[in-house]
mmCIF file of C-alpha atoms in Angstrom:
data_model
loop_
_atom_site.group_PDB
_atom_site.id
_atom_site.type_symbol
_atom_site.label_atom_id
_atom_site.label_comp_id
_atom_site.label_asym_id
_atom_site.label_seq_id
_atom_site.Cartn_x
_atom_site.Cartn_y
_atom_site.Cartn_z
ATOM 1 C CA UNK A 235 3.307 56.302 -86.773
ATOM 2 C CA UNK A 236 2.367 58.957 -84.249
ATOM 3 C CA UNK A 237 -1.217 60.190 -84.255
ATOM 4 C CA UNK A 238 -2.949 62.269 -85.392
ATOM 5 C CA UNK A 239 -2.604 61.484 -89.085
ATOM 6 C CA UNK A 240 -4.942 61.062 -92.023
ATOM 7 C CA UNK A 241 -5.568 57.446 -92.935
ATOM 8 C CA UNK A 242 -7.258 56.008 -95.981
ATOM 9 C CA UNK A 243 -10.318 53.766 -95.401
ATOM 10 C CA UNK A 244 -8.364 50.629 -96.339
ATOM 11 C CA UNK A 245 -5.890 51.217 -93.498
ATOM 12 C CA UNK A 246 -6.328 49.644 -90.067
ATOM 13 C CA UNK A 247 -4.883 51.561 -87.143
ATOM 14 C CA UNK A 248 -3.796 49.872 -83.916
ATOM 15 C CA UNK A 249 -2.904 52.102 -80.967
ATOM 16 C CA UNK A 250 0.061 50.694 -79.087
ATOM 17 C CA UNK A 251 1.214 53.398 -76.684
ATOM 18 C CA UNK A 252 -0.092 56.666 -75.281
ATOM 19 C CA UNK A 253 2.375 59.543 -75.626
ATOM 20 C CA UNK A 254 2.733 63.052 -74.220
ATOM 21 C CA UNK A 255 4.536 65.980 -75.854
ATOM 22 C CA UNK A 256 6.687 68.144 -73.585
ATOM 23 C CA UNK A 257 9.323 70.867 -73.721
ATOM 24 C CA UNK A 258 12.684 70.143 -72.092
ATOM 25 C CA UNK A 259 15.622 72.353 -71.240
ATOM 26 C CA UNK A 260 19.148 72.158 -69.890
ATOM 27 C CA UNK A 261 21.116 74.114 -67.316
ATOM 28 C CA UNK A 262 21.160 77.340 -69.371
ATOM 29 C CA UNK A 263 17.432 77.634 -68.645
ATOM 30 C CA UNK A 264 17.458 76.752 -64.924
ATOM 31 C CA UNK A 265 15.675 80.046 -64.157
ATOM 32 C CA UNK A 266 12.569 78.454 -65.746
ATOM 33 C CA UNK A 267 12.714 75.214 -63.761
ATOM 34 C CA UNK A 268 10.165 76.032 -61.067
ATOM 35 C CA UNK A 269 8.062 78.499 -63.054
ATOM 36 C CA UNK A 270 4.694 77.632 -64.528
ATOM 37 C CA UNK A 271 4.711 79.032 -68.049
ATOM 38 C CA UNK A 272 1.961 80.093 -70.407
ATOM 39 C CA UNK A 273 2.217 78.683 -73.929
ATOM 40 C CA UNK A 274 2.888 82.256 -75.103
ATOM 41 C CA UNK A 275 6.245 82.190 -73.262
ATOM 42 C CA UNK A 276 7.449 79.552 -75.745
ATOM 43 C CA UNK A 277 7.500 82.213 -78.491
ATOM 44 C CA UNK A 278 10.303 84.020 -76.646
ATOM 45 C CA UNK A 279 12.500 80.950 -76.167
ATOM 46 C CA UNK A 280 14.976 79.460 -78.634
ATOM 47 C CA UNK A 281 13.112 76.262 -79.509
ATOM 48 C CA UNK A 282 14.266 73.040 -81.129
ATOM 49 C CA UNK A 283 11.537 71.085 -82.922
ATOM 50 C CA UNK A 284 11.078 68.271 -85.373
ATOM 51 C CA UNK A 285 11.062 69.194 -89.042
ATOM 52 C CA UNK A 286 7.933 70.833 -90.360
ATOM 53 C CA UNK A 287 6.754 67.882 -92.488
ATOM 54 C CA UNK A 288 6.154 65.458 -89.579
ATOM 55 C CA UNK A 289 2.794 64.597 -88.037
ATOM 56 C CA UNK A 290 4.189 65.406 -84.578
ATOM 57 C CA UNK A 291 5.289 68.885 -85.624
ATOM 58 C CA UNK A 292 1.951 69.572 -87.344
ATOM 59 C CA UNK A 293 0.146 68.493 -84.179
ATOM 60 C CA UNK A 294 2.234 70.824 -81.967
ATOM 61 C CA UNK A 295 1.926 73.769 -84.365
ATOM 62 C CA UNK A 296 -1.841 73.355 -84.783
ATOM 63 C CA UNK A 297 -2.435 72.987 -81.057
ATOM 64 C CA UNK A 298 -0.323 76.041 -80.226
ATOM 65 C CA UNK A 299 -2.059 78.071 -82.939
ATOM 66 C CA UNK A 300 -5.400 77.391 -81.228
ATOM 67 C CA UNK A 301 -3.787 79.088 -78.206
ATOM 68 C CA UNK A 302 -2.568 82.060 -80.317
ATOM 69 C CA UNK A 303 1.047 80.874 -80.212
ATOM 70 C CA UNK A 304 3.316 80.538 -83.239
ATOM 71 C CA UNK A 305 6.694 78.883 -82.751
ATOM 72 C CA UNK A 306 9.639 80.007 -84.840
ATOM 73 C CA UNK A 307 12.206 77.332 -83.967
ATOM 74 C CA UNK A 308 15.904 78.119 -83.934
ATOM 75 C CA UNK A 309 16.532 74.561 -85.100
ATOM 76 C CA UNK A 310 14.410 71.975 -86.902
ATOM 77 C CA UNK A 311 15.784 68.448 -86.705
ATOM 78 C CA UNK A 312 14.844 65.088 -88.174
ATOM 79 C CA UNK A 313 14.933 62.949 -85.025
ATOM 80 C CA UNK A 314 13.757 63.351 -81.439
ATOM 81 C CA UNK A 315 16.875 61.819 -79.910
ATOM 82 C CA UNK A 316 18.956 64.548 -81.568
ATOM 83 C CA UNK A 317 16.601 67.193 -80.145
ATOM 84 C CA UNK A 318 17.247 65.734 -76.677
ATOM 85 C CA UNK A 319 21.021 65.896 -77.255
ATOM 86 C CA UNK A 320 20.887 69.499 -78.530
ATOM 87 C CA UNK A 321 18.695 70.587 -75.600
ATOM 88 C CA UNK A 322 21.133 68.878 -73.233
ATOM 89 C CA UNK A 323 23.923 70.939 -74.773
ATOM 90 C CA UNK A 324 21.888 74.113 -74.070
ATOM 91 C CA UNK A 325 21.281 74.983 -77.716
ATOM 92 C CA UNK A 326 17.611 75.644 -76.984
ATOM 93 C CA UNK A 327 14.419 74.296 -75.479
ATOM 94 C CA UNK A 328 13.442 71.005 -77.108
ATOM 95 C CA UNK A 329 9.961 69.812 -77.990
ATOM 96 C CA UNK A 330 9.775 66.004 -77.808
ATOM 97 C CA UNK A 331 7.599 63.100 -76.802
ATOM 98 C CA UNK A 332 8.326 62.589 -73.101
ATOM 99 C CA UNK A 333 9.527 58.995 -73.593
ATOM 100 C CA UNK A 334 12.474 60.250 -75.671
ATOM 101 C CA UNK A 335 13.676 62.568 -72.870
ATOM 102 C CA UNK A 336 13.016 60.342 -69.823
ATOM 103 C CA UNK A 337 16.592 59.092 -69.478
ATOM 104 C CA UNK A 338 18.127 62.592 -69.772
ATOM 105 C CA UNK A 339 15.586 63.930 -67.255
ATOM 106 C CA UNK A 340 16.354 61.070 -64.840
ATOM 107 C CA UNK A 341 20.105 61.779 -65.120
ATOM 108 C CA UNK A 342 19.484 65.484 -64.438
ATOM 109 C CA UNK A 343 20.779 66.612 -67.846
ATOM 110 C CA UNK A 344 17.359 68.031 -68.734
ATOM 111 C CA UNK A 345 14.224 69.132 -66.949
ATOM 112 C CA UNK A 346 10.667 69.370 -68.182
ATOM 113 C CA UNK A 347 9.239 72.867 -68.515
ATOM 114 C CA UNK A 348 6.079 73.271 -66.479
ATOM 115 C CA UNK A 349 3.341 74.625 -68.695
ATOM 116 C CA UNK A 350 0.039 75.944 -67.381
ATOM 117 C CA UNK A 351 -1.717 73.442 -69.649
ATOM 118 C CA UNK A 352 -0.526 70.069 -70.963
ATOM 119 C CA UNK A 353 -0.562 69.146 -74.602
ATOM 120 C CA UNK A 354 -3.326 66.631 -75.380
ATOM 121 C CA UNK A 355 -2.161 63.044 -75.182
ATOM 122 C CA UNK A 356 -1.834 61.131 -78.425
ATOM 123 C CA UNK A 357 -0.734 57.646 -79.498
ATOM 124 C CA UNK A 358 1.945 55.723 -81.315
ATOM 125 C CA UNK A 359 0.113 53.502 -83.780
ATOM 126 C CA UNK A 360 0.817 50.603 -86.067
ATOM 127 C CA UNK A 361 -0.890 50.826 -89.415
ATOM 128 C CA UNK A 362 -1.670 47.891 -91.659
ATOM 129 C CA UNK A 363 -3.445 47.629 -94.973
ATOM 130 C CA UNK A 364 -6.682 45.669 -95.081
ATOM 131 C CA UNK A 365 -5.853 44.662 -98.671
ATOM 132 C CA UNK A 366 -2.491 43.081 -97.784
ATOM 133 C CA UNK A 367 -2.481 39.979 -95.595
ATOM 134 C CA UNK A 368 0.090 39.890 -92.792
ATOM 135 C CA UNK A 369 1.894 36.845 -91.466
ATOM 136 C CA UNK A 370 0.790 34.869 -88.425
ATOM 137 C CA UNK A 371 3.851 36.122 -86.536
ATOM 138 C CA UNK A 372 2.989 39.743 -87.380
ATOM 139 C CA UNK A 373 -0.614 39.175 -86.248
ATOM 140 C CA UNK A 374 0.632 37.799 -82.919
ATOM 141 C CA UNK A 375 2.984 40.779 -82.476
ATOM 142 C CA UNK A 376 0.087 43.162 -83.124
ATOM 143 C CA UNK A 377 -2.053 41.260 -80.612
ATOM 144 C CA UNK A 378 0.669 41.571 -77.959
ATOM 145 C CA UNK A 379 1.198 45.307 -78.610
ATOM 146 C CA UNK A 380 -2.414 46.286 -79.044
ATOM 147 C CA UNK A 381 -3.983 48.919 -76.803
ATOM 148 C CA UNK A 382 -7.098 49.378 -78.930
ATOM 149 C CA UNK A 383 -8.128 49.552 -82.553
ATOM 150 C CA UNK A 384 -9.423 52.725 -84.163
ATOM 151 C CA UNK A 385 -12.015 52.606 -86.928
#
């Protein structure tokens, strides 16, 4: 699960990877490649975002609202890898976790928009229930993946 999210007291959260949200674009938007943009500029671009009911989308929307920005995406999709593909086909500017776009950026199919301010970093987390025991193998996997536990 990607943070932030609301967790019940009986849930244990283990952070496993820090993540960074970014906006990416293809060749149609090359005029933006070397510009440093204000968040407000995102309102004027055709954006591609995750569906509204995801924790990632809520995080982006809430953060942008604190900066007086409201996105009205052209497209709302269920999966980040599809956002990367659509952005690569110049259907809009995609909002994704950087890890999902790294390969397309490295190949030169996409570039990261430079924003005046970065989105706050967040984490991918594994959640487990304190009331349900997990196997020894699962415990070892969690130990190997663990960055830190949140209370």
